[in-house]
CSV table of C-alpha atoms in Angstrom, one decimal:
chain,number,residue,atom,x,y,z
A,1,ALA,CA,260.6,86.9,51.0
A,2,GLN,CA,263.8,88.3,49.7
A,3,LYS,CA,264.3,91.9,48.6
A,4,VAL,CA,267.1,94.0,47.2
A,5,THR,CA,266.9,97.8,47.2
A,6,GLN,CA,269.2,100.0,45.1
A,7,ALA,CA,267.9,103.5,46.1
A,8,GLN,CA,270.0,105.3,43.6
A,9,THR,CA,268.4,105.0,40.2
A,10,GLU,CA,270.9,107.2,38.4
A,11,ILE,CA,274.3,108.7,39.3
A,12,SER,CA,276.3,111.0,37.1
A,13,VAL,CA,280.0,111.7,37.8
A,14,VAL,CA,282.9,113.3,36.0
A,15,GLU,CA,285.7,111.0,35.0
A,16,LYS,CA,288.3,110.3,37.8
A,17,GLU,CA,285.7,110.9,40.6
A,18,ASP,CA,285.1,108.1,43.1
A,19,VAL,CA,281.5,106.8,43.2
A,20,THR,CA,279.7,104.4,45.5
A,21,LEU,CA,276.7,102.4,44.5
A,22,ASP,CA,274.4,101.4,47.4
A,23,CYS,CA,272.7,98.1,47.9
A,24,VAL,CA,270.5,97.1,50.8
A,25,TYR,CA,269.0,93.6,51.1
A,26,GLU,CA,266.4,91.7,53.2
A,27,THR,CA,266.4,88.0,53.8
A,28,ARG,CA,265.4,85.5,56.5
A,29,ASP,CA,268.0,83.0,55.2
A,30,THR,CA,270.9,82.2,57.5
A,31,THR,CA,273.2,81.6,54.6
A,32,TYR,CA,273.0,83.7,51.5
A,33,TYR,CA,275.1,85.0,48.6
A,34,LEU,CA,275.3,88.5,47.3
A,35,PHE,CA,276.3,89.5,43.7
A,36,TRP,CA,277.0,92.5,41.6
A,37,TYR,CA,276.5,92.5,37.9
A,38,LYS,CA,277.3,95.2,35.3
A,39,GLN,CA,275.1,95.8,32.3
A,40,PRO,CA,276.9,97.9,29.7
A,41,PRO,CA,274.9,99.4,26.7
A,42,SER,CA,275.4,96.2,24.8
A,43,GLY,CA,272.9,94.6,27.2
A,44,GLU,CA,274.8,91.6,28.5
A,45,LEU,CA,275.0,91.1,32.3
A,46,VAL,CA,278.6,90.8,33.3
A,47,PHE,CA,279.4,89.2,36.6
A,48,LEU,CA,281.6,91.3,38.9
A,49,ILE,CA,281.6,89.6,42.4
A,50,ARG,CA,280.0,87.0,44.5
A,51,ARG,CA,280.1,87.1,48.3
A,52,ASN,CA,279.1,84.5,50.9
A,53,SER,CA,277.2,85.8,53.9
A,54,PHE,CA,279.8,84.4,56.3
A,55,ASP,CA,282.6,86.4,54.7
A,56,GLU,CA,282.4,90.0,55.7
A,57,GLN,CA,285.9,90.9,54.6
A,58,ASN,CA,285.9,93.8,52.2
A,59,GLU,CA,287.3,93.0,48.7
A,60,ILE,CA,289.3,95.1,46.3
A,61,SER,CA,289.9,94.3,42.7
A,62,GLY,CA,291.7,97.0,40.8
A,63,ARG,CA,289.6,100.2,40.9
A,64,TYR,CA,286.6,98.2,42.3
A,65,SER,CA,285.9,97.6,46.0
A,66,TRP,CA,283.0,96.1,47.9
A,67,ASN,CA,282.0,96.8,51.5
A,68,PHE,CA,279.8,94.1,53.0
A,69,GLN,CA,278.2,95.0,56.3
A,70,LYS,CA,275.8,92.3,57.8
A,71,SER,CA,274.8,94.6,60.6
A,72,THR,CA,273.2,97.1,58.2
A,73,SER,CA,272.4,94.5,55.5
A,74,SER,CA,274.3,96.4,53.0
A,75,PHE,CA,276.7,95.4,50.2
A,76,ASN,CA,278.0,98.6,48.6
A,77,PHE,CA,280.2,98.9,45.6
A,78,THR,CA,282.8,101.7,45.1
A,79,ILE,CA,284.5,102.6,41.9
A,80,THR,CA,287.7,104.6,42.4
A,81,ALA,CA,288.9,107.0,39.7
A,82,SER,CA,285.9,106.3,37.5
A,83,GLN,CA,286.3,106.1,33.7
A,84,VAL,CA,283.9,106.6,30.8
A,85,VAL,CA,284.0,102.8,30.2
A,86,ASP,CA,282.4,102.3,33.7
A,87,SER,CA,279.2,103.8,32.3
A,88,ALA,CA,276.6,101.1,32.7
A,89,VAL,CA,273.7,99.9,34.8
A,90,TYR,CA,274.8,98.0,37.9
A,91,PHE,CA,272.7,95.4,39.6
A,92,CYS,CA,273.0,94.0,43.0
A,93,ALA,CA,271.4,90.5,43.5
A,94,LEU,CA,270.8,88.1,46.3
A,95,SER,CA,270.3,84.3,46.5
A,96,GLY,CA,269.5,82.5,49.7
A,97,ASN,CA,269.8,78.9,51.0
A,98,ASN,CA,266.1,78.4,51.4
A,99,ASN,CA,265.9,78.9,47.7
A,100,ALA,CA,266.5,75.4,46.3
A,101,GLY,CA,267.2,76.7,42.8
A,102,ASN,CA,269.5,79.5,43.9
A,103,MET,CA,267.6,81.9,41.7
A,104,LEU,CA,268.6,85.5,42.0
A,105,THR,CA,266.5,88.4,43.3
A,106,PHE,CA,267.7,91.6,41.7
A,107,GLY,CA,267.6,95.2,42.8
A,108,GLY,CA,266.2,97.8,40.4
A,109,GLY,CA,269.7,98.7,39.2
A,110,THR,CA,271.7,102.0,39.3
A,111,ARG,CA,272.5,103.7,36.0
A,112,LEU,CA,276.0,105.2,36.3
A,113,MET,CA,277.0,107.8,33.8
A,114,VAL,CA,280.7,108.8,33.7
A,115,LYS,CA,281.3,112.0,31.8
A,116,PRO,CA,284.7,112.8,30.3
B,27,GLY,CA,285.7,79.0,26.7
B,28,ALA,CA,282.3,79.9,25.0
B,29,GLY,CA,279.8,81.7,27.1
B,30,VAL,CA,276.0,81.4,27.2
B,31,SER,CA,274.5,82.0,23.8
B,32,GLN,CA,271.0,83.0,22.9
B,33,SER,CA,269.1,83.2,19.7
B,34,PRO,CA,267.6,85.2,18.1
B,35,SER,CA,269.1,88.4,19.4
B,36,ASN,CA,266.0,90.3,18.3
B,37,LYS,CA,262.5,89.1,17.6
B,38,VAL,CA,259.5,91.2,16.4
B,39,THR,CA,256.2,89.4,16.3
B,40,GLU,CA,252.5,90.3,16.1
B,41,LYS,CA,250.1,90.0,18.9
B,42,GLY,CA,248.7,86.5,19.1
B,43,LYS,CA,251.6,84.7,17.5
B,44,ASP,CA,253.8,82.1,19.2
B,45,VAL,CA,257.5,82.6,19.7
B,46,GLU,CA,260.4,80.4,20.6
B,47,LEU,CA,263.6,81.6,22.2
B,48,ARG,CA,266.7,79.5,22.5
B,49,CYS,CA,269.5,79.3,25.0
B,50,ASP,CA,272.8,77.4,24.8
B,51,PRO,CA,274.4,77.2,28.3
B,52,ILE,CA,278.1,77.0,29.1
B,53,SER,CA,279.3,73.5,28.5
B,54,GLY,CA,279.3,71.5,31.8
B,55,HIS,CA,276.8,73.8,33.6
B,56,THR,CA,273.9,71.7,34.8
B,57,ALA,CA,271.8,74.6,36.1
B,58,LEU,CA,269.9,76.8,33.6
B,59,TYR,CA,267.7,79.9,34.4
B,60,TRP,CA,265.5,82.1,32.4
B,61,TYR,CA,264.9,85.7,33.5
B,62,ARG,CA,262.9,88.6,32.0
B,63,GLN,CA,264.0,92.2,32.0
B,64,SER,CA,261.3,94.8,31.3
B,65,LEU,CA,261.0,98.5,32.0
B,66,GLY,CA,258.2,98.1,34.5
B,67,GLN,CA,259.2,95.0,36.3
B,68,GLY,CA,263.0,95.1,36.3
B,69,LEU,CA,264.8,91.7,36.3
B,70,GLU,CA,262.6,88.8,37.3
B,71,PHE,CA,263.1,85.1,37.5
B,72,LEU,CA,261.0,82.9,35.2
B,73,ILE,CA,262.0,79.2,35.3
B,74,TYR,CA,264.9,77.1,36.5
B,75,PHE,CA,266.3,73.7,35.3
B,76,GLN,CA,268.7,71.5,37.2
B,77,GLY,CA,269.9,68.3,35.6
B,78,ASN,CA,267.1,65.9,35.0
B,79,SER,CA,264.9,67.2,37.9
B,80,ALA,CA,261.5,68.7,37.2
B,81,PRO,CA,261.9,72.4,36.5
B,82,ASP,CA,260.9,75.1,38.9
B,83,LYS,CA,258.3,77.1,37.1
B,84,SER,CA,257.3,79.3,40.0
B,85,GLY,CA,258.3,82.5,38.2
B,86,LEU,CA,256.3,82.0,34.9
B,87,PRO,CA,253.7,84.8,34.7
B,88,SER,CA,251.0,82.8,32.9
B,89,ASP,CA,250.3,79.5,31.4
B,90,ARG,CA,251.1,81.0,28.0
B,91,PHE,CA,254.8,80.6,29.0
B,92,SER,CA,256.6,77.2,28.9
B,93,ALA,CA,260.1,76.0,28.6
B,94,GLU,CA,261.9,72.8,28.0
B,95,ARG,CA,265.5,71.6,28.2
B,96,THR,CA,266.5,68.8,25.9
B,97,GLY,CA,269.4,66.5,26.9
B,98,GLY,CA,270.3,68.6,29.8
B,99,SER,CA,271.7,71.3,27.6
B,100,VAL,CA,269.9,73.6,25.2
B,101,SER,CA,266.7,75.2,26.4
B,102,THR,CA,263.8,76.7,24.6
B,103,LEU,CA,261.4,79.2,26.1
B,104,THR,CA,258.0,79.3,24.3
B,105,ILE,CA,255.5,82.1,24.6
B,106,GLN,CA,252.1,81.3,23.1
B,107,ARG,CA,249.6,83.9,21.9
B,108,THR,CA,252.0,86.7,22.7
B,109,GLN,CA,250.6,89.9,24.2
B,110,GLN,CA,252.1,93.4,24.1
B,111,GLU,CA,253.0,93.1,27.8
B,112,ASP,CA,255.3,90.2,26.9
B,113,SER,CA,257.7,92.7,25.2
B,114,ALA,CA,260.9,92.5,27.1
B,115,VAL,CA,264.5,91.2,27.0
B,116,TYR,CA,264.6,87.5,27.9
B,117,LEU,CA,267.9,86.5,29.5
B,118,CYS,CA,269.3,83.1,30.0
B,119,ALA,CA,271.9,82.2,32.6
B,120,SER,CA,273.7,79.0,33.5
B,121,SER,CA,275.8,77.8,36.4
B,122,LEU,CA,277.5,74.9,38.0
B,123,PHE,CA,275.4,73.3,40.7
B,124,ARG,CA,277.2,71.9,43.7
B,125,GLY,CA,274.1,72.0,45.9
B,126,GLY,CA,274.0,72.2,49.6
B,127,ALA,CA,274.8,75.7,51.0
B,128,ILE,CA,276.8,76.7,47.9
B,129,THR,CA,275.4,79.1,45.4
B,130,ASP,CA,277.4,79.1,42.2
B,131,THR,CA,277.7,82.1,40.0
B,132,GLN,CA,275.2,82.5,37.2
B,133,TYR,CA,276.6,83.6,33.9
B,134,PHE,CA,274.3,85.4,31.5
B,135,GLY,CA,273.8,85.3,27.8
B,136,PRO,CA,273.3,88.5,25.7
B,137,GLY,CA,269.5,88.1,25.8
B,138,THR,CA,266.7,88.1,23.2
B,139,ARG,CA,264.8,91.4,22.8
B,140,LEU,CA,261.2,90.5,22.1
B,141,THR,CA,258.9,93.1,20.7
B,142,VAL,CA,255.2,92.3,20.3
B,143,LEU,CA,253.3,94.7,18.0
């Protein structure tokens, strides 16, 4: 069975602080994909990144960066110089190659509050 | 291009009534998924459609839940004899489906908030 754990349920920071959201996963699949989605107050899940299990290179996109470490089964997400607009719930998700439909297993989400 | 759309955005119903929720996937996406987001259970998979194949219903919580996808595009999720525990946000997602070892990104609609009184 697959499992995704986001141990931080809520994080509160002041604008311009850096913040890291943790994600730990469990899977027996040899090939799998990891995702991060953002859910702002409007409710829609917005796709942020998709990472193949064979690609352990870290990725940076503007103020966002992701650290994938297979050895610790972690896929952490860092926001640099946070802004109020980053306030949202962030979900980490996993899909494996034994899953014919590629359906996603989600973590419980981390609510990020960025205060001005 | 247009994203995934869902209707209605909000639905309030009385316990025991049937409801239908609609999803329009992104044009060209052959895979369509329904998920449910509730306070107690988080985000959970319900059902999956791929092309003309039989749907994967493994996530449906009871036989009161069913879904269909007409013409490989629009999907309707039906909940019969609604119960208060069915109150949740129902999210639809679609993706390309290249199969094999590739998992394509799922793009989500805005959801339907269902409240069962």
